[in-house]
GROMACS .gro file of N, CA, C and O in nm:
model
  404
    1MET      N    1   0.266  -7.528   2.151
    1MET     CA    2   0.293  -7.621   2.258
    1MET      C    3   0.281  -7.763   2.203
    1MET      O    4   0.185  -7.800   2.139
    2SER      N    5   0.381  -7.847   2.231
    2SER     CA    6   0.377  -7.985   2.182
    2SER      C    7   0.320  -8.076   2.290
    2SER      O    8   0.333  -8.050   2.408
    3ASP      N    9   0.253  -8.182   2.243
    3ASP     CA   10   0.200  -8.281   2.336
    3ASP      C   11   0.314  -8.369   2.384
    3ASP      O   12   0.382  -8.432   2.305
    4VAL      N   13   0.335  -8.371   2.516
    4VAL     CA   14   0.438  -8.454   2.573
    4VAL      C   15   0.372  -8.584   2.617
    4VAL      O   16   0.273  -8.583   2.689
    5VAL      N   17   0.425  -8.695   2.572
    5VAL     CA   18   0.369  -8.826   2.606
    5VAL      C   19   0.439  -8.876   2.732
    5VAL      O   20   0.561  -8.888   2.734
    6PRO      N   21   0.361  -8.902   2.839
    6PRO     CA   22   0.424  -8.949   2.963
    6PRO      C   23   0.474  -9.093   2.947
    6PRO      O   24   0.426  -9.167   2.861
    7PRO      N   25   0.570  -9.132   3.030
    7PRO     CA   26   0.616  -9.272   3.025
    7PRO      C   27   0.498  -9.367   3.050
    7PRO      O   28   0.406  -9.335   3.126
    8ALA      N   29   0.502  -9.483   2.987
    8ALA     CA   30   0.390  -9.577   2.995
    8ALA      C   31   0.365  -9.630   3.135
    8ALA      O   32   0.256  -9.676   3.164
    9ASP      N   33   0.465  -9.623   3.224
    9ASP     CA   34   0.445  -9.675   3.359
    9ASP      C   35   0.404  -9.568   3.460
    9ASP      O   36   0.388  -9.596   3.577
   10GLU      N   37   0.384  -9.445   3.413
   10GLU     CA   38   0.336  -9.339   3.501
   10GLU      C   39   0.190  -9.368   3.536
   10GLU      O   40   0.111  -9.406   3.450
   11PRO      N   41   0.151  -9.352   3.665
   11PRO     CA   42   0.014  -9.387   3.705
   11PRO      C   43  -0.096  -9.325   3.620
   11PRO      O   44  -0.191  -9.393   3.582
   12LEU      N   45  -0.085  -9.198   3.585
   12LEU     CA   46  -0.190  -9.137   3.504
   12LEU      C   47  -0.194  -9.195   3.363
   12LEU      O   48  -0.301  -9.210   3.305
   13ALA      N   49  -0.078  -9.231   3.310
   13ALA     CA   50  -0.075  -9.294   3.177
   13ALA      C   51  -0.142  -9.432   3.183
   13ALA      O   52  -0.215  -9.470   3.092
   14ILE      N   53  -0.119  -9.504   3.293
   14ILE     CA   54  -0.182  -9.635   3.309
   14ILE      C   55  -0.333  -9.619   3.321
   14ILE      O   56  -0.410  -9.692   3.257
   15ILE      N   57  -0.378  -9.521   3.398
   15ILE     CA   58  -0.522  -9.496   3.414
   15ILE      C   59  -0.583  -9.461   3.279
   15ILE      O   60  -0.690  -9.512   3.242
   16GLU      N   61  -0.517  -9.375   3.205
   16GLU     CA   62  -0.571  -9.335   3.074
   16GLU      C   63  -0.577  -9.454   2.978
   16GLU      O   64  -0.677  -9.473   2.908
   17GLU      N   65  -0.475  -9.536   2.980
   17GLU     CA   66  -0.471  -9.654   2.894
   17GLU      C   67  -0.585  -9.751   2.931
   17GLU      O   68  -0.654  -9.803   2.843
   18GLU      N   69  -0.605  -9.774   3.058
   18GLU     CA   70  -0.711  -9.865   3.103
   18GLU      C   71  -0.849  -9.806   3.075
   18GLU      O   72  -0.941  -9.879   3.034
   19ALA      N   73  -0.866  -9.676   3.094
   19ALA     CA   74  -0.994  -9.612   3.066
   19ALA      C   75  -1.027  -9.621   2.917
   19ALA      O   76  -1.142  -9.646   2.879
   20CYS      N   77  -0.927  -9.607   2.834
   20CYS     CA   78  -0.947  -9.618   2.690
   20CYS      C   79  -0.989  -9.761   2.653
   20CYS      O   80  -1.081  -9.781   2.573
   21ALA      N   81  -0.925  -9.860   2.715
   21ALA     CA   82  -0.960 -10.000   2.689
   21ALA      C   83  -1.104 -10.029   2.731
   21ALA      O   84  -1.178 -10.097   2.658
   22VAL      N   85  -1.143  -9.979   2.846
   22VAL     CA   86  -1.282  -9.999   2.893
   22VAL      C   87  -1.380  -9.931   2.800
   22VAL      O   88  -1.484  -9.988   2.764
   23ALA      N   89  -1.348  -9.808   2.759
   23ALA     CA   90  -1.436  -9.735   2.668
   23ALA      C   91  -1.454  -9.813   2.537
   23ALA      O   92  -1.566  -9.821   2.485
   24ARG      N   93  -1.346  -9.871   2.487
   24ARG     CA   94  -1.356  -9.952   2.364
   24ARG      C   95  -1.447 -10.073   2.386
   24ARG      O   96  -1.529 -10.106   2.301
   25CYS      N   97  -1.431 -10.139   2.502
   25CYS     CA   98  -1.512 -10.258   2.533
   25CYS      C   99  -1.661 -10.226   2.534
   25CYS      O  100  -1.743 -10.309   2.498
   26PHE      N  101  -1.694 -10.106   2.578
   26PHE     CA  102  -1.835 -10.067   2.587
   26PHE      C  103  -1.883  -9.991   2.464
   26PHE      O  104  -1.994  -9.939   2.461
   27GLY      N  105  -1.798  -9.984   2.363
   27GLY     CA  106  -1.838  -9.921   2.238
   27GLY      C  107  -1.856  -9.770   2.247
   27GLY      O  108  -1.934  -9.711   2.172
   28ILE      N  109  -1.785  -9.707   2.337
   28ILE     CA  110  -1.793  -9.561   2.353
   28ILE      C  111  -1.729  -9.495   2.232
   28ILE      O  112  -1.617  -9.528   2.194
   29PRO      N  113  -1.801  -9.400   2.169
   29PRO     CA  114  -1.740  -9.328   2.057
   29PRO      C  115  -1.619  -9.247   2.107
   29PRO      O  116  -1.621  -9.195   2.218
   30MET      N  117  -1.515  -9.241   2.030
   30MET     CA  118  -1.394  -9.166   2.062
   30MET      C  119  -1.338  -9.206   2.200
   30MET      O  120  -1.330  -9.125   2.292
   31PRO      N  121  -1.297  -9.332   2.216
   31PRO     CA  122  -1.249  -9.378   2.346
   31PRO      C  123  -1.126  -9.302   2.397
   31PRO      O  124  -1.113  -9.280   2.518
   32GLU      N  125  -1.040  -9.259   2.307
   32GLU     CA  126  -0.921  -9.184   2.350
   32GLU      C  127  -0.960  -9.052   2.414
   32GLU      O  128  -0.904  -9.012   2.516
   33ALA      N  129  -1.060  -8.984   2.354
   33ALA     CA  130  -1.106  -8.857   2.410
   33ALA      C  131  -1.174  -8.879   2.545
   33ALA      O  132  -1.156  -8.801   2.638
   34ALA      N  133  -1.254  -8.986   2.555
   34ALA     CA  134  -1.321  -9.016   2.682
   34ALA      C  135  -1.219  -9.046   2.791
   34ALA      O  136  -1.231  -8.998   2.904
   35ALA      N  137  -1.116  -9.122   2.758
   35ALA     CA  138  -1.012  -9.157   2.854
   35ALA      C  139  -0.935  -9.032   2.897
   35ALA      O  140  -0.908  -9.012   3.016
   36ALA      N  141  -0.901  -8.948   2.802
   36ALA     CA  142  -0.829  -8.824   2.834
   36ALA      C  143  -0.914  -8.734   2.923
   36ALA      O  144  -0.863  -8.672   3.017
   37SER      N  145  -1.044  -8.729   2.897
   37SER     CA  146  -1.134  -8.649   2.980
   37SER      C  147  -1.139  -8.703   3.122
   37SER      O  148  -1.139  -8.627   3.219
   38LEU      N  149  -1.143  -8.836   3.137
   38LEU     CA  150  -1.143  -8.896   3.270
   38LEU      C  151  -1.016  -8.859   3.345
   38LEU      O  152  -1.020  -8.821   3.462
   39VAL      N  153  -0.901  -8.869   3.280
   39VAL     CA  154  -0.774  -8.834   3.344
   39VAL      C  155  -0.774  -8.687   3.385
   39VAL      O  156  -0.731  -8.652   3.495
   40ASP      N  157  -0.825  -8.600   3.299
   40ASP     CA  158  -0.834  -8.457   3.333
   40ASP      C  159  -0.918  -8.436   3.459
   40ASP      O  160  -0.882  -8.357   3.546
   41ARG      N  161  -1.028  -8.509   3.469
   41ARG     CA  162  -1.116  -8.496   3.587
   41ARG      C  163  -1.047  -8.548   3.713
   41ARG      O  164  -1.061  -8.490   3.820
   42ILE      N  165  -0.973  -8.659   3.700
   42ILE     CA  166  -0.901  -8.713   3.815
   42ILE      C  167  -0.796  -8.613   3.862
   42ILE      O  168  -0.782  -8.587   3.982
   43VAL      N  169  -0.722  -8.555   3.767
   43VAL     CA  170  -0.620  -8.456   3.802
   43VAL      C  171  -0.685  -8.336   3.869
   43VAL      O  172  -0.633  -8.283   3.968
   44LEU      N  173  -0.798  -8.291   3.816
   44LEU     CA  174  -0.868  -8.176   3.874
   44LEU      C  175  -0.908  -8.204   4.018
   44LEU      O  176  -0.892  -8.120   4.106
   45ARG      N  177  -0.962  -8.323   4.044
   45ARG     CA  178  -1.011  -8.356   4.178
   45ARG      C  179  -0.903  -8.401   4.275
   45ARG      O  180  -0.912  -8.376   4.394
   46LEU      N  181  -0.800  -8.470   4.225
   46LEU     CA  182  -0.700  -8.529   4.314
   46LEU      C  183  -0.559  -8.476   4.293
   46LEU      O  184  -0.467  -8.521   4.360
   47GLY      N  185  -0.542  -8.383   4.200
   47GLY     CA  186  -0.409  -8.331   4.169
   47GLY      C  187  -0.337  -8.283   4.293
   47GLY      O  188  -0.391  -8.208   4.373
   48GLY      N  189  -0.214  -8.329   4.310
   48GLY     CA  190  -0.132  -8.289   4.423
   48GLY      C  191  -0.149  -8.379   4.545
   48GLY      O  192  -0.068  -8.374   4.637
   49ALA      N  193  -0.251  -8.461   4.546
   49ALA     CA  194  -0.275  -8.550   4.660
   49ALA      C  195  -0.193  -8.678   4.642
   49ALA      O  196  -0.166  -8.721   4.531
   50HIS      N  197  -0.154  -8.734   4.754
   50HIS     CA  198  -0.090  -8.865   4.752
   50HIS      C  199  -0.201  -8.968   4.767
   50HIS      O  200  -0.272  -8.968   4.867
   51VAL      N  201  -0.215  -9.052   4.668
   51VAL     CA  202  -0.325  -9.148   4.665
   51VAL      C  203  -0.268  -9.289   4.676
   51VAL      O  204  -0.178  -9.325   4.600
   52TYR      N  205  -0.319  -9.364   4.772
   52TYR     CA  206  -0.279  -9.503   4.789
   52TYR      C  207  -0.383  -9.592   4.724
   52TYR      O  208  -0.503  -9.576   4.748
   53LEU      N  209  -0.340  -9.683   4.641
   53LEU     CA  210  -0.432  -9.778   4.578
   53LEU      C  211  -0.401  -9.916   4.634
   53LEU      O  212  -0.293  -9.970   4.610
   54PRO      N  213  -0.494  -9.973   4.710
   54PRO     CA  214  -0.469 -10.105   4.765
   54PRO      C  215  -0.460 -10.210   4.655
   54PRO      O  216  -0.510 -10.190   4.544
   55LYS      N  217  -0.398 -10.322   4.687
   55LYS     CA  218  -0.382 -10.428   4.587
   55LYS      C  219  -0.512 -10.502   4.560
   55LYS      O  220  -0.527 -10.564   4.457
   56LYS      N  221  -0.605 -10.495   4.654
   56LYS     CA  222  -0.733 -10.564   4.637
   56LYS      C  223  -0.847 -10.462   4.648
   56LYS      O  224  -0.841 -10.369   4.726
   57THR      N  225  -0.951 -10.485   4.570
   57THR     CA  226  -1.069 -10.399   4.575
   57THR      C  227  -1.150 -10.433   4.700
   57THR      O  228  -1.135 -10.542   4.757
   58PRO      N  229  -1.237 -10.343   4.743
   58PRO     CA  230  -1.324 -10.375   4.857
   58PRO      C  231  -1.405 -10.503   4.834
   58PRO      O  232  -1.423 -10.583   4.926
   59ARG      N  233  -1.450 -10.525   4.712
   59ARG     CA  234  -1.526 -10.646   4.680
   59ARG      C  235  -1.440 -10.771   4.701
   59ARG      O  236  -1.485 -10.871   4.757
   60GLU      N  237  -1.315 -10.765   4.657
   60GLU     CA  238  -1.223 -10.878   4.674
   60GLU      C  239  -1.193 -10.901   4.822
   60GLU      O  240  -1.190 -11.016   4.868
   61ARG      N  241  -1.170 -10.793   4.898
   61ARG     CA  242  -1.144 -10.808   5.042
   61ARG      C  243  -1.263 -10.869   5.113
   61ARG      O  244  -1.247 -10.956   5.200
   62ASP      N  245  -1.385 -10.829   5.077
   62ASP     CA  246  -1.506 -10.887   5.137
   62ASP      C  247  -1.517 -11.036   5.105
   62ASP      O  248  -1.552 -11.116   5.192
   63ARG      N  249  -1.486 -11.073   4.981
   63ARG     CA  250  -1.490 -11.213   4.942
   63ARG      C  251  -1.391 -11.296   5.024
   63ARG      O  252  -1.425 -11.403   5.075
   64ILE      N  253  -1.271 -11.243   5.040
   64ILE     CA  254  -1.168 -11.313   5.117
   64ILE      C  255  -1.211 -11.326   5.263
   64ILE      O  256  -1.197 -11.433   5.323
   65ARG      N  257  -1.264 -11.219   5.321
   65ARG     CA  258  -1.311 -11.226   5.460
   65ARG      C  259  -1.419 -11.332   5.477
   65ARG      O  260  -1.417 -11.410   5.572
   66THR      N  261  -1.512 -11.336   5.384
   66THR     CA  262  -1.619 -11.436   5.391
   66THR      C  263  -1.561 -11.577   5.385
   66THR      O  264  -1.602 -11.665   5.461
   67GLU      N  265  -1.465 -11.598   5.295
   67GLU     CA  266  -1.400 -11.729   5.285
   67GLU      C  267  -1.326 -11.764   5.414
   67GLU      O  268  -1.332 -11.879   5.460
   68ILE      N  269  -1.258 -11.667   5.472
   68ILE     CA  270  -1.183 -11.691   5.595
   68ILE      C  271  -1.278 -11.732   5.707
   68ILE      O  272  -1.254 -11.830   5.778
   69PHE      N  273  -1.389 -11.658   5.722
   69PHE     CA  274  -1.485 -11.691   5.827
   69PHE      C  275  -1.542 -11.831   5.807
   69PHE      O  276  -1.561 -11.906   5.903
   70ALA      N  277  -1.566 -11.868   5.683
   70ALA     CA  278  -1.623 -12.000   5.654
   70ALA      C  279  -1.521 -12.112   5.679
   70ALA      O  280  -1.559 -12.222   5.723
   71ARG      N  281  -1.395 -12.086   5.654
   71ARG     CA  282  -1.293 -12.190   5.666
   71ARG      C  283  -1.231 -12.201   5.804
   71ARG      O  284  -1.176 -12.306   5.838
   72PHE      N  285  -1.237 -12.094   5.883
   72PHE     CA  286  -1.168 -12.095   6.013
   72PHE      C  287  -1.235 -12.193   6.109
   72PHE      O  288  -1.356 -12.190   6.129
   73ASN      N  289  -1.153 -12.281   6.166
   73ASN     CA  290  -1.207 -12.381   6.258
   73ASN      C  291  -1.146 -12.373   6.398
   73ASN      O  292  -1.167 -12.461   6.480
   74GLY      N  293  -1.067 -12.268   6.423
   74GLY     CA  294  -1.004 -12.252   6.553
   74GLY      C  295  -0.864 -12.310   6.560
   74GLY      O  296  -0.789 -12.279   6.651
   75ARG      N  297  -0.829 -12.396   6.467
   75ARG     CA  298  -0.698 -12.461   6.469
   75ARG      C  299  -0.617 -12.435   6.343
   75ARG      O  300  -0.504 -12.483   6.332
   76ASN      N  301  -0.672 -12.365   6.247
   76ASN     CA  302  -0.603 -12.350   6.118
   76ASN      C  303  -0.563 -12.205   6.087
   76ASN      O  304  -0.554 -12.167   5.972
   77LEU      N  305  -0.534 -12.127   6.189
   77LEU     CA  306  -0.498 -11.987   6.172
   77LEU      C  307  -0.376 -11.972   6.080
   77LEU      O  308  -0.378 -11.895   5.984
   78HIS      N  309  -0.269 -12.046   6.108
   78HIS     CA  310  -0.146 -12.031   6.029
   78HIS      C  311  -0.165 -12.081   5.886
   78HIS      O  312  -0.111 -12.023   5.792
   79GLU      N  313  -0.243 -12.185   5.870
   79GLU     CA  314  -0.272 -12.236   5.735
   79GLU      C  315  -0.347 -12.131   5.653
   79GLU      O  316  -0.313 -12.105   5.537
   80LEU      N  317  -0.449 -12.068   5.713
   80LEU     CA  318  -0.525 -11.965   5.641
   80LEU      C  319  -0.438 -11.844   5.611
   80LEU      O  320  -0.447 -11.786   5.503
   81ALA      N  321  -0.354 -11.807   5.707
   81ALA     CA  322  -0.264 -11.693   5.685
   81ALA      C  323  -0.174 -11.720   5.565
   81ALA      O  324  -0.154 -11.632   5.480
   82ARG      N  325  -0.123 -11.841   5.556
   82ARG     CA  326  -0.040 -11.878   5.441
   82ARG      C  327  -0.121 -11.877   5.312
   82ARG      O  328  -0.078 -11.823   5.210
   83ASP      N  329  -0.241 -11.936   5.317
   83ASP     CA  330  -0.325 -11.943   5.197
   83ASP      C  331  -0.361 -11.806   5.141
   83ASP      O  332  -0.369 -11.787   5.020
   84TYR      N  333  -0.387 -11.710   5.230
   84TYR     CA  334  -0.430 -11.577   5.186
   84TYR      C  335  -0.316 -11.475   5.186
   84TYR      O  336  -0.339 -11.356   5.164
   85GLU      N  337  -0.195 -11.524   5.213
   85GLU     CA  338  -0.075 -11.439   5.210
   85GLU      C  339  -0.089 -11.316   5.299
   85GLU      O  340  -0.062 -11.202   5.259
   86ILE      N  341  -0.135 -11.340   5.422
   86ILE     CA  342  -0.143 -11.235   5.523
   86ILE      C  343  -0.076 -11.289   5.649
   86ILE      O  344  -0.056 -11.409   5.664
   87THR      N  345  -0.044 -11.200   5.741
   87THR     CA  346   0.019 -11.244   5.864
   87THR      C  347  -0.086 -11.303   5.958
   87THR      O  348  -0.204 -11.265   5.952
   88PRO      N  349  -0.044 -11.392   6.047
   88PRO     CA  350  -0.138 -11.444   6.147
   88PRO      C  351  -0.200 -11.331   6.231
   88PRO      O  352  -0.318 -11.336   6.264
   89ARG      N  353  -0.121 -11.230   6.259
   89ARG     CA  354  -0.172 -11.116   6.336
   89ARG      C  355  -0.287 -11.046   6.262
   89ARG      O  356  -0.389 -11.013   6.321
   90HIS      N  357  -0.267 -11.024   6.133
   90HIS     CA  358  -0.372 -10.960   6.053
   90HIS      C  359  -0.496 -11.049   6.046
   90HIS      O  360  -0.609 -11.001   6.055
   91LEU      N  361  -0.474 -11.178   6.033
   91LEU     CA  362  -0.586 -11.272   6.030
   91LEU      C  363  -0.664 -11.268   6.161
   91LEU      O  364  -0.787 -11.270   6.161
   92ARG      N  365  -0.594 -11.258   6.274
   92ARG     CA  366  -0.664 -11.245   6.403
   92ARG      C  367  -0.749 -11.120   6.407
   92ARG      O  368  -0.860 -11.120   6.462
   93ARG      N  369  -0.698 -11.010   6.351
   93ARG     CA  370  -0.777 -10.884   6.348
   93ARG      C  371  -0.902 -10.902   6.264
   93ARG      O  372  -1.010 -10.854   6.301
   94ILE      N  373  -0.890 -10.971   6.152
   94ILE     CA  374  -1.007 -10.996   6.067
   94ILE      C  375  -1.109 -11.078   6.143
   94ILE      O  376  -1.228 -11.046   6.144
   95LEU      N  377  -1.064 -11.183   6.208
   95LEU     CA  378  -1.155 -11.270   6.284
   95LEU      C  379  -1.219 -11.195   6.401
   95LEU      O  380  -1.337 -11.212   6.429
   96ALA      N  381  -1.141 -11.111   6.469
   96ALA     CA  382  -1.193 -11.034   6.582
   96ALA      C  383  -1.299 -10.933   6.535
   96ALA      O  384  -1.397 -10.910   6.605
   97ALA      N  385  -1.279 -10.876   6.418
   97ALA     CA  386  -1.376 -10.779   6.366
   97ALA      C  387  -1.510 -10.846   6.338
   97ALA      O  388  -1.614 -10.781   6.347
   98ASN      N  389  -1.508 -10.972   6.306
   98ASN     CA  390  -1.631 -11.046   6.279
   98ASN      C  391  -1.712 -11.070   6.407
   98ASN      O  392  -1.833 -11.081   6.402
   99LYS      N  393  -1.643 -11.074   6.521
   99LYS     CA  394  -1.711 -11.102   6.649
   99LYS      C  395  -1.782 -10.980   6.704
   99LYS      O  396  -1.873 -10.992   6.785
  100LYS      N  397  -1.740 -10.859   6.661
  100LYS     CA  398  -1.800 -10.737   6.713
  100LYS      C  399  -1.936 -10.715   6.650
  100LYS      O  400  -1.953 -10.733   6.531
  101PRO      N  401  -2.036 -10.668   6.732
  101PRO     CA  402  -2.171 -10.644   6.676
  101PRO      C  403  -2.175 -10.524   6.584
  101PRO      O  404  -2.099 -10.439   6.584
   0.00000   0.00000   0.00000
């Protein structure tokens, strides 16, 4: 059986490439093997599932929400929506969620 190399833009190939880079940064011995093992584990746990990856991490979303709450003055909804590249409607939902206990 020959090893088939997936296209570089395939999600699993991207994950493996990034995992290998992280392993190298942390001085992990055999980073290619560690990255391949991680991909195998992801396939084992999520294989066949449709997985959505948001553009922002939860940490980034929390940071943006905190900034929005700090900057909102009641009159700058459209300005903030433009600054954070979200719709005014979505911004209202974020602000409303902050008011709930």
